Coordinates of C-alpha atoms and ligand atoms in Angstrom, one line a residue:
M217 CA 132.6 -190.8 100.0
F218 CA 133.5 -189.7 103.6
R219 CA 136.6 -188.3 104.3
I220 CA 138.6 -188.1 107.6
T221 CA 142.3 -187.3 108.6
L222 CA 144.3 -189.9 110.6
F223 CA 148.4 -189.3 111.1
L224 CA 151.1 -191.4 109.7
P225 CA 154.6 -191.9 110.9
V226 CA 156.4 -191.3 108.1
L227 CA 157.8 -193.2 105.8
L228 CA 161.2 -193.1 104.3
L229 CA 162.4 -193.7 101.5
T230 CA 165.1 -193.2 98.4
V231 CA 164.8 -191.3 95.8
T232 CA 166.2 -192.6 92.1
F233 CA 165.3 -190.2 90.0
T234 CA 168.5 -187.4 89.2
K235 CA 169.0 -184.3 90.5
S236 CA 168.1 -182.6 87.2
E237 CA 164.3 -183.8 86.8
D238 CA 164.0 -182.7 90.2
E239 CA 164.0 -179.3 89.2
C240 CA 160.8 -180.8 85.7
N241 CA 163.6 -181.5 83.2
L242 CA 162.9 -184.5 82.0
S243 CA 165.4 -187.1 80.7
Q244 CA 165.8 -187.4 77.1
E245 CA 165.9 -191.2 77.8
L246 CA 162.4 -190.4 80.5
I247 CA 160.6 -189.2 77.6
D248 CA 161.2 -192.1 75.3
E249 CA 160.4 -194.3 77.9
I250 CA 157.4 -192.9 78.4
R251 CA 156.3 -192.7 74.8
S252 CA 157.7 -196.2 74.2
Y253 CA 154.3 -197.4 76.1
Q254 CA 152.1 -196.4 73.2
T255 CA 151.5 -198.8 71.5
V256 CA 150.8 -201.2 74.8
V257 CA 148.8 -198.3 75.6
D258 CA 146.8 -197.8 73.0
K259 CA 146.5 -201.7 72.3
I260 CA 143.9 -201.6 76.4
I261 CA 142.6 -198.6 74.7
D262 CA 141.0 -201.0 71.9
A263 CA 140.7 -204.1 73.0
T264 CA 138.4 -202.1 76.3
T265 CA 137.0 -199.9 74.1
N266 CA 136.0 -201.6 70.8
G267 CA 137.3 -204.8 71.1
Q268 CA 137.0 -208.2 73.0
F269 CA 136.2 -206.5 76.5
K270 CA 133.2 -203.6 75.1
G271 CA 130.7 -202.8 77.5
A272 CA 132.0 -205.6 80.0
T273 CA 132.9 -203.0 83.3
F274 CA 129.0 -201.5 82.5
K275 CA 127.1 -205.3 82.1
E276 CA 129.6 -207.0 84.9
L277 CA 128.3 -203.8 87.1
A278 CA 124.6 -204.2 86.1
T279 CA 124.5 -207.5 86.6
F280 CA 125.7 -206.8 90.2
V281 CA 123.3 -204.7 91.6
D282 CA 120.5 -206.5 89.9
K283 CA 121.8 -209.8 92.0
F284 CA 122.9 -207.8 95.5
G285 CA 121.0 -204.0 95.1
A286 CA 122.4 -201.8 97.9
R287 CA 124.9 -203.2 100.1
L288 CA 125.5 -200.9 102.9
S289 CA 128.1 -202.2 105.9
G290 CA 127.7 -204.7 108.5
T291 CA 125.0 -207.0 106.0
R292 CA 124.5 -210.1 104.6
S293 CA 123.7 -208.2 101.3
L294 CA 127.1 -207.0 101.3
E295 CA 129.0 -210.1 102.2
D296 CA 127.2 -212.3 99.8
S297 CA 128.4 -209.3 96.7
I298 CA 131.7 -209.7 98.8
D299 CA 131.7 -213.6 98.1
Y300 CA 130.4 -213.8 94.8
L301 CA 132.9 -210.8 93.0
L302 CA 135.8 -212.9 95.0
D303 CA 134.5 -216.6 92.4
L304 CA 134.1 -213.3 89.9
M305 CA 137.8 -211.9 90.0
K306 CA 138.8 -216.1 90.5
S307 CA 137.2 -217.5 87.8
Y308 CA 138.3 -214.5 85.3
G309 CA 142.3 -215.2 86.6
V310 CA 142.6 -212.9 88.3
Q311 CA 145.8 -213.6 90.9
N312 CA 146.2 -213.6 94.4
V313 CA 142.5 -213.3 95.1
H314 CA 141.7 -213.2 98.7
G315 CA 138.9 -211.4 101.3
E316 CA 141.0 -209.4 104.2
D317 CA 138.5 -209.5 107.3
V318 CA 138.5 -206.4 109.0
Q319 CA 135.6 -205.0 111.5
V320 CA 133.0 -202.8 110.1
P321 CA 130.1 -200.9 111.7
L322 CA 126.5 -202.0 111.8
W323 CA 124.3 -199.5 112.1
V324 CA 120.3 -200.5 110.4
R325 CA 117.2 -198.0 108.9
G326 CA 113.7 -199.3 110.4
N327 CA 110.7 -197.9 109.8
E328 CA 110.1 -193.9 108.6
S329 CA 108.4 -191.1 108.4
A330 CA 107.7 -187.6 108.8
K331 CA 104.5 -185.5 108.4
M332 CA 103.9 -182.5 108.5
L333 CA 101.1 -181.2 111.1
L334 CA 100.8 -177.6 110.2
P335 CA 100.6 -175.0 108.5
R336 CA 98.6 -177.4 106.8
E337 CA 99.0 -181.6 106.6
T338 CA 101.2 -183.9 104.4
N339 CA 103.7 -186.4 104.6
L340 CA 107.6 -185.5 104.0
A341 CA 110.4 -187.6 102.6
V342 CA 112.9 -188.2 104.5
L343 CA 115.7 -190.8 105.8
A344 CA 117.1 -190.7 108.4
L345 CA 121.0 -190.3 108.1
G346 CA 123.5 -192.7 108.5
G347 CA 124.4 -193.3 112.5
S348 CA 121.5 -191.4 114.0
V349 CA 119.3 -192.7 116.9
G350 CA 115.9 -193.4 116.5
T351 CA 112.3 -191.2 117.8
P352 CA 111.0 -193.2 120.4
D353 CA 108.1 -195.2 119.3
E354 CA 105.5 -192.9 119.8
G355 CA 107.3 -190.9 118.0
I356 CA 108.0 -186.6 118.1
E357 CA 106.5 -183.9 117.3
A358 CA 107.4 -180.6 118.1
D359 CA 108.2 -176.8 116.3
V360 CA 110.4 -176.4 113.4
V361 CA 113.5 -173.3 113.5
V362 CA 114.3 -173.0 110.5
V363 CA 118.6 -172.1 110.3
R364 CA 120.5 -170.8 107.9
S365 CA 124.0 -171.9 109.4
L366 CA 125.4 -172.8 112.3
E367 CA 126.5 -169.1 113.3
D368 CA 122.9 -168.1 112.5
L369 CA 121.6 -170.9 115.5
H370 CA 124.5 -169.6 117.4
Q371 CA 123.9 -166.6 117.1
N372 CA 120.2 -165.8 117.1
Y373 CA 118.0 -169.2 117.7
S374 CA 120.5 -170.0 121.0
N375 CA 117.5 -169.5 123.2
A376 CA 114.8 -170.7 121.1
V377 CA 115.4 -174.5 119.5
A378 CA 115.1 -176.2 123.2
G379 CA 112.5 -178.7 122.4
K380 CA 112.0 -177.6 119.0
I381 CA 112.8 -179.1 115.6
V382 CA 115.6 -177.9 114.0
V383 CA 115.8 -177.3 110.7
F384 CA 119.4 -176.3 108.6
N385 CA 118.5 -174.5 105.2
Y386 CA 121.9 -174.3 104.6
E387 CA 123.4 -172.2 101.5
Y388 CA 124.5 -175.0 99.2
I389 CA 129.1 -174.2 98.7
R390 CA 130.2 -177.4 97.4
Y391 CA 129.5 -180.9 99.1
G392 CA 133.3 -181.0 101.0
V393 CA 131.9 -177.5 102.8
S394 CA 128.1 -178.8 102.7
V395 CA 128.4 -181.9 103.9
S396 CA 129.6 -180.4 107.4
Y397 CA 125.8 -179.5 108.2
R398 CA 125.1 -183.5 108.7
R399 CA 127.8 -183.7 110.6
Q400 CA 127.7 -180.7 112.9
G401 CA 124.1 -179.7 112.4
P402 CA 122.7 -182.5 114.9
I403 CA 125.3 -182.2 117.5
E404 CA 125.4 -178.4 117.7
A405 CA 121.3 -178.7 118.2
A406 CA 121.5 -180.0 121.1
K407 CA 123.6 -178.4 123.0
H408 CA 121.2 -176.0 122.5
G409 CA 118.4 -178.9 123.3
A410 CA 116.2 -179.1 120.5
V411 CA 115.2 -182.3 120.0
A412 CA 115.8 -183.2 116.6
A413 CA 117.7 -181.4 113.7
L414 CA 115.7 -182.1 110.2
I415 CA 119.2 -181.7 107.1
R416 CA 119.1 -179.6 103.8
S417 CA 120.2 -182.6 101.6
V418 CA 123.7 -182.3 100.8
T419 CA 123.0 -181.4 96.7
D420 CA 123.9 -178.5 94.3
F421 CA 120.3 -179.5 92.4
S422 CA 117.1 -181.4 93.5
M423 CA 114.0 -183.1 91.9
N424 CA 112.7 -183.5 95.7
L425 CA 114.8 -186.6 96.3
V426 CA 116.2 -187.1 100.4
H427 CA 120.0 -187.6 99.8
T428 CA 121.2 -190.0 102.8
G429 CA 125.1 -189.9 104.2
Q430 CA 127.0 -190.4 108.0
T431 CA 126.4 -188.5 110.5
S432 CA 128.2 -188.4 114.1
Y433 CA 127.4 -187.5 117.2
E434 CA 129.8 -186.2 120.1
E435 CA 130.7 -187.7 123.8
G436 CA 128.5 -185.5 126.4
V437 CA 126.0 -184.1 123.9
T438 CA 122.4 -185.6 123.2
K439 CA 121.9 -188.1 120.7
I440 CA 118.9 -186.9 118.8
P441 CA 118.2 -188.0 115.6
A442 CA 119.6 -186.3 111.9
V443 CA 117.0 -187.1 109.2
A444 CA 117.6 -186.2 106.1
I445 CA 114.5 -184.0 103.8
T446 CA 114.2 -182.5 100.1
V447 CA 115.5 -179.3 99.7
E448 CA 112.5 -178.1 98.0
D449 CA 110.7 -179.3 102.1
A450 CA 113.7 -176.9 103.8
N451 CA 112.7 -174.4 101.4
M452 CA 109.6 -174.3 102.1
F453 CA 109.9 -174.4 106.0
Q454 CA 112.0 -171.3 105.2
R455 CA 108.9 -169.2 103.6
Y456 CA 106.4 -170.1 106.3
Q457 CA 109.1 -168.9 108.7
E458 CA 109.6 -166.6 107.1
R459 CA 105.8 -165.8 107.5
G460 CA 105.6 -166.2 110.7
Q461 CA 103.6 -169.4 110.3
T462 CA 103.9 -172.2 113.0
V463 CA 105.8 -175.1 111.3
R464 CA 105.2 -178.3 113.3
V465 CA 106.5 -181.7 112.8
K466 CA 106.1 -185.4 113.3
L467 CA 109.0 -187.7 113.3
N468 CA 109.0 -191.0 113.6
I469 CA 112.7 -193.0 112.7
Q470 CA 113.5 -196.5 113.8
T471 CA 116.9 -197.2 113.9
E472 CA 119.2 -199.6 115.4
S473 CA 122.9 -200.1 116.0
F474 CA 124.3 -203.6 116.3
P475 CA 127.4 -204.3 117.7
E476 CA 130.6 -203.9 115.1
V477 CA 130.8 -207.1 112.7
K478 CA 133.4 -208.9 109.8
S479 CA 133.6 -208.1 106.6
R480 CA 136.5 -208.0 104.4
N481 CA 138.2 -205.7 101.4
T482 CA 138.0 -207.4 98.8
V483 CA 141.9 -208.3 97.1
G484 CA 143.2 -209.7 93.9
E485 CA 147.0 -208.7 91.8
V486 CA 147.9 -209.0 88.6
V487 CA 151.7 -209.9 90.0
G488 CA 154.6 -208.4 88.5
S489 CA 157.1 -210.2 87.3
E490 CA 160.6 -208.6 88.1
N491 CA 159.2 -206.5 91.7
P492 CA 156.3 -208.4 92.7
E493 CA 157.3 -206.8 96.0
K494 CA 156.5 -203.2 94.9
V495 CA 152.2 -202.3 94.4
V496 CA 150.5 -199.9 92.4
L497 CA 146.7 -200.0 93.5
V498 CA 143.8 -199.3 92.0
S499 CA 140.8 -199.0 94.1
G500 CA 136.8 -198.3 94.7
H501 CA 134.4 -198.7 97.7
L502 CA 132.6 -202.3 97.5
D503 CA 129.4 -201.0 99.9
S504 CA 127.0 -198.2 99.3
W505 CA 123.8 -196.9 101.2
D506 CA 120.8 -198.8 101.7
V507 CA 119.6 -196.8 99.6
G508 CA 119.6 -197.5 95.8
V509 CA 121.4 -199.5 94.7
G510 CA 125.0 -198.4 94.5
A511 CA 126.1 -198.3 90.8
M512 CA 127.5 -194.6 90.7
D513 CA 129.3 -195.1 94.6
D514 CA 130.9 -196.9 94.6
G515 CA 129.8 -199.7 91.9
G516 CA 131.5 -198.0 88.9
G517 CA 134.9 -197.2 91.1
A518 CA 135.7 -200.9 92.3
F519 CA 134.6 -202.5 89.1
I520 CA 136.6 -200.8 86.6
S521 CA 139.7 -201.2 89.1
W522 CA 139.3 -205.5 89.4
Y523 CA 138.0 -205.0 86.0
S524 CA 141.6 -203.4 84.9
L525 CA 143.1 -206.4 86.2
V526 CA 141.4 -208.6 84.1
V527 CA 142.1 -206.9 80.7
L528 CA 145.7 -207.1 81.6
K529 CA 145.5 -210.7 82.2
S530 CA 143.4 -211.1 79.7
L531 CA 145.5 -209.2 77.2
G532 CA 149.2 -210.6 79.4
I533 CA 150.1 -207.5 80.2
V534 CA 152.4 -208.5 82.7
P535 CA 154.4 -205.1 84.2
K536 CA 157.2 -204.9 86.3
R537 CA 155.8 -204.3 90.0
T538 CA 152.4 -206.0 90.5
V539 CA 149.2 -203.7 89.9
R540 CA 146.6 -205.0 92.8
A541 CA 142.8 -204.4 93.5
V542 CA 141.8 -203.3 96.7
L543 CA 138.0 -203.1 96.9
W544 CA 137.6 -201.0 100.4
T545 CA 134.5 -201.9 102.4
A546 CA 133.0 -200.5 104.8
E547 CA 134.1 -196.1 103.4
E548 CA 129.8 -195.2 103.8
N549 CA 130.2 -194.8 107.2
G550 CA 133.8 -193.9 109.0
M551 CA 136.2 -196.0 106.3
A552 CA 136.8 -199.2 108.7
G553 CA 138.0 -200.8 105.0
V554 CA 140.7 -199.1 104.6
I555 CA 141.5 -198.0 108.2
G556 CA 141.9 -202.1 109.2
Y557 CA 143.7 -202.4 105.5
D558 CA 146.3 -199.7 106.5
A559 CA 146.9 -201.0 110.1
A560 CA 147.7 -205.1 108.6
H561 CA 150.1 -203.1 105.8
K562 CA 152.1 -200.1 107.6
D563 CA 155.8 -202.4 106.8
E564 CA 154.8 -202.5 102.9
L565 CA 153.7 -199.0 102.4
K566 CA 157.0 -198.2 101.8
D567 CA 156.6 -200.2 98.7
F568 CA 153.7 -198.2 97.5
I569 CA 154.6 -197.0 94.6
F570 CA 151.4 -195.0 93.4
V571 CA 147.8 -195.3 94.9
M572 CA 144.7 -194.6 93.0
E573 CA 140.9 -194.4 93.7
S574 CA 138.0 -193.6 92.1
D575 CA 134.8 -192.6 94.5
E576 CA 133.6 -189.2 92.4
G577 CA 132.2 -190.9 88.8
T578 CA 132.9 -192.3 86.4
F579 CA 131.2 -190.2 84.4
T580 CA 133.3 -189.2 80.4
P581 CA 137.0 -189.4 82.2
L582 CA 138.7 -186.4 81.6
G583 CA 141.9 -187.5 82.9
L584 CA 143.6 -188.1 86.4
E585 CA 143.2 -185.9 89.4
F586 CA 146.3 -185.9 92.1
I587 CA 148.5 -185.5 94.9
A588 CA 152.3 -186.2 95.7
G589 CA 153.1 -184.2 98.4
K590 CA 153.1 -181.0 100.0
K591 CA 152.5 -178.2 97.0
R592 CA 155.0 -176.7 95.7
D593 CA 155.7 -174.6 92.3
L594 CA 155.2 -176.2 89.3
H595 CA 157.7 -174.1 86.7
S596 CA 159.2 -175.2 83.1
H597 CA 157.2 -178.3 82.5
R598 CA 155.9 -176.3 79.8
D599 CA 159.4 -177.4 77.9
I600 CA 156.8 -180.9 77.8
E601 CA 153.8 -179.5 76.9
D602 CA 155.4 -177.2 73.8
D603 CA 157.1 -180.2 72.9
D604 CA 154.9 -181.9 71.4
S605 CA 151.7 -182.5 70.2
I606 CA 148.8 -183.3 72.4
S607 CA 147.8 -186.2 69.5
N608 CA 151.1 -187.6 71.8
W609 CA 149.8 -188.5 74.6
L610 CA 149.4 -191.8 75.8
L611 CA 145.8 -191.6 76.4
A612 CA 145.0 -188.3 74.2
P613 CA 142.7 -191.4 71.8
I614 CA 140.2 -191.3 74.8
N615 CA 141.0 -187.9 74.7
A616 CA 141.4 -188.0 78.6
T617 CA 144.8 -185.7 78.5
Q618 CA 144.1 -183.7 82.2
A619 CA 146.2 -184.0 84.9
V620 CA 145.0 -182.0 87.8
R621 CA 146.6 -181.7 90.9
S622 CA 143.8 -182.0 93.9
S623 CA 142.9 -178.9 96.1
G624 CA 142.0 -181.5 98.7
G625 CA 141.7 -185.0 99.0
V626 CA 141.2 -187.0 95.9
G627 CA 139.5 -190.6 96.0
S628 CA 138.0 -191.3 99.6
D629 CA 138.9 -193.7 101.2
I630 CA 143.0 -192.6 100.4
T631 CA 142.7 -189.5 101.7
I632 CA 144.3 -190.9 104.3
W633 CA 147.7 -191.6 102.8
K634 CA 148.1 -188.3 100.5
D635 CA 150.8 -187.2 103.0
V636 CA 153.0 -190.7 102.4
I637 CA 152.2 -191.7 99.0
P638 CA 151.7 -190.4 95.8
T639 CA 148.1 -191.4 95.2
G640 CA 145.4 -190.4 92.1
S641 CA 141.7 -190.3 91.2
L642 CA 140.1 -190.1 88.1
L643 CA 139.2 -186.9 86.7
N644 CA 136.2 -187.0 85.1
D645 CA 133.2 -185.0 84.0
N646 CA 131.1 -184.9 86.9
G647 CA 128.7 -182.5 87.5
K648 CA 126.4 -184.3 88.6
Y649 CA 128.0 -186.1 90.6
F650 CA 126.0 -184.8 93.8
W651 CA 122.7 -185.1 92.0
Y652 CA 122.4 -188.9 92.4
H653 CA 125.0 -189.0 95.3
H654 CA 124.1 -191.5 98.1
T655 CA 119.5 -190.8 96.6
K656 CA 118.0 -193.8 95.5
A657 CA 118.2 -192.9 92.8
D658 CA 121.7 -194.0 92.3
T659 CA 121.5 -196.8 90.2
M660 CA 122.8 -198.4 86.6
D661 CA 120.7 -195.4 84.5
V662 CA 123.6 -193.0 86.0
L663 CA 126.3 -194.9 83.7
D664 CA 126.9 -195.4 80.5
P665 CA 129.1 -198.7 79.1
D666 CA 131.1 -196.2 76.6
T667 CA 131.9 -194.3 79.3
L668 CA 132.7 -197.0 81.8
D669 CA 135.1 -198.4 79.0
K670 CA 137.6 -195.7 78.6
A671 CA 137.4 -195.6 82.4
T672 CA 138.5 -198.4 82.6
A673 CA 141.2 -198.1 79.8
L674 CA 142.5 -195.0 82.0
W675 CA 142.7 -196.9 84.7
A676 CA 144.3 -199.7 83.1
S677 CA 146.4 -198.0 81.7
V678 CA 147.5 -195.9 84.4
A679 CA 148.3 -198.4 85.9
Y680 CA 150.4 -200.7 83.8
V681 CA 153.0 -198.2 83.3
V682 CA 153.4 -196.6 86.7
A683 CA 154.0 -200.3 87.9
D684 CA 156.6 -200.9 84.8
L685 CA 158.6 -197.7 84.9
K686 CA 162.2 -198.6 85.1
D687 CA 162.8 -196.5 88.1
D688 CA 159.7 -195.8 91.4
F689 CA 157.9 -192.5 91.1
P690 CA 160.4 -190.0 94.0
R691 CA 159.6 -189.7 97.5
D692 CA 161.9 -187.8 99.9
F693 CA 161.5 -186.6 103.0
S694 CA 163.9 -183.6 103.4
D695 CA 161.6 -181.3 104.4
K696 CA 161.6 -180.7 108.5
G697 CA 160.2 -184.8 108.1
F698 CA 156.7 -183.7 105.6
Y699 CA 156.6 -185.8 102.7
T700 CA 157.4 -184.2 99.5
I701 CA 158.4 -185.5 96.3
P702 CA 160.5 -183.8 93.8
N703 CA 158.2 -182.1 90.5
V704 CA 158.9 -184.1 87.5
F705 CA 156.9 -186.4 89.3
Y706 CA 154.1 -183.8 88.2
V707 CA 155.9 -183.9 85.0
V708 CA 155.6 -187.9 84.5
L709 CA 151.5 -187.8 85.6
L710 CA 151.9 -184.9 82.8
S711 CA 153.7 -187.2 80.1
L712 CA 151.6 -189.9 81.2
V713 CA 148.0 -188.4 80.2
G714 CA 148.4 -184.7 78.5
L715 CA 148.3 -181.6 79.3
L716 CA 148.6 -179.9 82.8
L717 CA 146.6 -177.8 84.2
H718 CA 146.5 -176.1 88.4
Ligands
NAG1182 C1 166.7 -178.7 80.8 O1 167.9 -179.3 79.6 C2 168.3 -178.6 79.2 C3 168.8 -180.6 78.2 O2 169.8 -180.5 78.8 C4 169.2 -177.8 79.5 O3 169.9 -177.1 78.2 C5 168.0 -176.9 80.0 O4 169.2 -175.9 80.1 C6 167.3 -177.5 81.4 N1 166.3 -176.5 81.9 C7 166.1 -176.8 83.3 C8 165.2 -175.8 84.3 O5 166.7 -177.6 84.0
NAG1183 C1 107.4 -201.6 110.2 O1 106.0 -201.3 109.4 C2 104.9 -202.5 109.7 C3 103.3 -202.1 108.9 O2 103.2 -201.0 109.9 C4 105.5 -203.1 110.4 O3 105.0 -204.6 110.0 C5 106.4 -203.5 110.7 O4 107.1 -204.5 112.0 C6 107.9 -202.5 111.3 N1 109.2 -202.7 111.5 C7 109.2 -203.0 113.0 C8 110.5 -202.7 112.3 O5 109.3 -201.9 113.7
NAG1184 C1 121.8 -162.8 112.5 O1 119.7 -162.6 111.9 C2 120.4 -161.3 111.4 C3 118.9 -160.5 110.7 O2 117.8 -161.5 110.5 C4 120.5 -161.7 110.4 O3 121.0 -161.0 109.4 C5 122.1 -162.1 110.5 O4 122.9 -162.7 109.0 C6 121.4 -163.3 111.2 N1 123.9 -164.2 112.0 C7 123.5 -165.3 111.1 C8 125.6 -165.6 111.4 O5 122.9 -165.2 110.0
NAG1185 C1 138.0 -183.8 74.2 O1 137.5 -183.3 75.5 C2 137.3 -181.7 75.7 C3 137.1 -180.6 76.9 O2 138.0 -182.2 77.9 C4 136.8 -181.7 74.7 O3 136.4 -179.9 74.4 C5 136.3 -181.7 73.7 O4 135.7 -181.8 72.3 C6 137.0 -183.7 73.3 N1 137.2 -184.3 72.6 C7 136.3 -185.1 71.5 C8 137.3 -185.6 70.8 O5 136.1 -185.6 72.1
ZN1186 ZN1 131.6 -193.7 97.6

């Protein structure tokens, strides 16, 4: 995943829910309507976790990643994998299957190696960060300076890193915070004259694996090689420095950047029976980094998305509105896929009722995480919680009964819409997500067939119910043009999945 913020023009939408519901008080009619979906949700869950689709999401994904391996933006492998999926979705009877062209970056890793020369000689595991420049052919040899943070660099080492290799051995806080070293570290090191930056892998746990990911450069600042190292090596460099020992490293990193090339977002639908122009979107990204095979990031998210359409279509479950799967391209190195899609579909976004993306793991599903407008206080939802036992919630059969309002973003691609369209992602037991993230360990072995079945069942159920409800999810722009929606949205979501935690 990779997050950026874009500003989109405000959409004008009407509110169809009534005033009393705005106060977090669902009408009995709406409660009854939501409850009426239990039969069809049970059918989806049963077919996916016990019946005809049991194990299918995992099996399809394993076949796919074994066939194509890594799928880096701009590569033949990614394009071949898109062709394959377009054919596969058609063969399952998914409707309106097509690719939508977008221009995407092409950056390629070449040979890379690193050797510590002092205080002892040993090879180091390294991965150039995406977008990084390479070293000269003969490599770069320099002493190492370890800093703890950007502030540490500025305050304590600004005059000490010219001609040196800077190691960023920051304290891991959480991904969204610590990832800034990957993006900003090389820029700040270069400003002080460093010749390369070695970034501690962004993870909360390490077994000596290197984690890649996108880096960035700044106009007017020298581009220096930006390279990931293991947590273990970063700590080792730190210890040498604290003992006053000189650390010398030789880096040889070859990379190449090419002009943008054509790729495609992969799209398929179950067309709505009454309002086909209105869309509930399910998504994940098909591209991956060039290490591992992108089974977890984001094969799982992409496959539960298109396979949800197969489940609905095969069971003859057709909602009033369209459920559309979009498998984004080029998420990892700047989200060119969703940016192109947004530009091409600007006029239709007003009809996007709910957009979902799973890009933070498909481990045991717990429910939904969502952002729906500006944060506001929740009240009165206790009425609903107290109203019924947990076993009555639609997704209780798979124990995915939590709805959590995200404080940051949801998904990665769809974050660009978080202020204009209600967005949701798969809440899952992803405490180990960053262990594998952007490494060669991102393989099928991270995933589990039964767990993927539950995730597909959740995804298909939520998409179907939201696409079939009598009324659209409400939205209004009363608050100085900033997007807000009535509390009833939250209540509807928590009624779908269960208990609200916030
Ligand atoms: C919710 O609706 C019930 C019954 O219509 C009413 O008694 C109650 O006061 C309402 N609560 C709020 C917070 O509007
Ligand atoms: C990478 O290294 C191998 C073996 O040393 C060599 O054959 C190959 O030409 C190198 N590739 C590039 C792109 O330099
Ligand atoms: C600068 O170095 C001093 C002494 O090692 C240290 O206490 C301080 O925390 C460092 N400053 C920053 C911003 O890390
Ligand atoms: C349901 O999930 C909760 C935590 O989310 C867990 O404590 C509980 O054991 C689970 N129950 C079943 C039947 O899996
Ligand atoms: Zn991802």
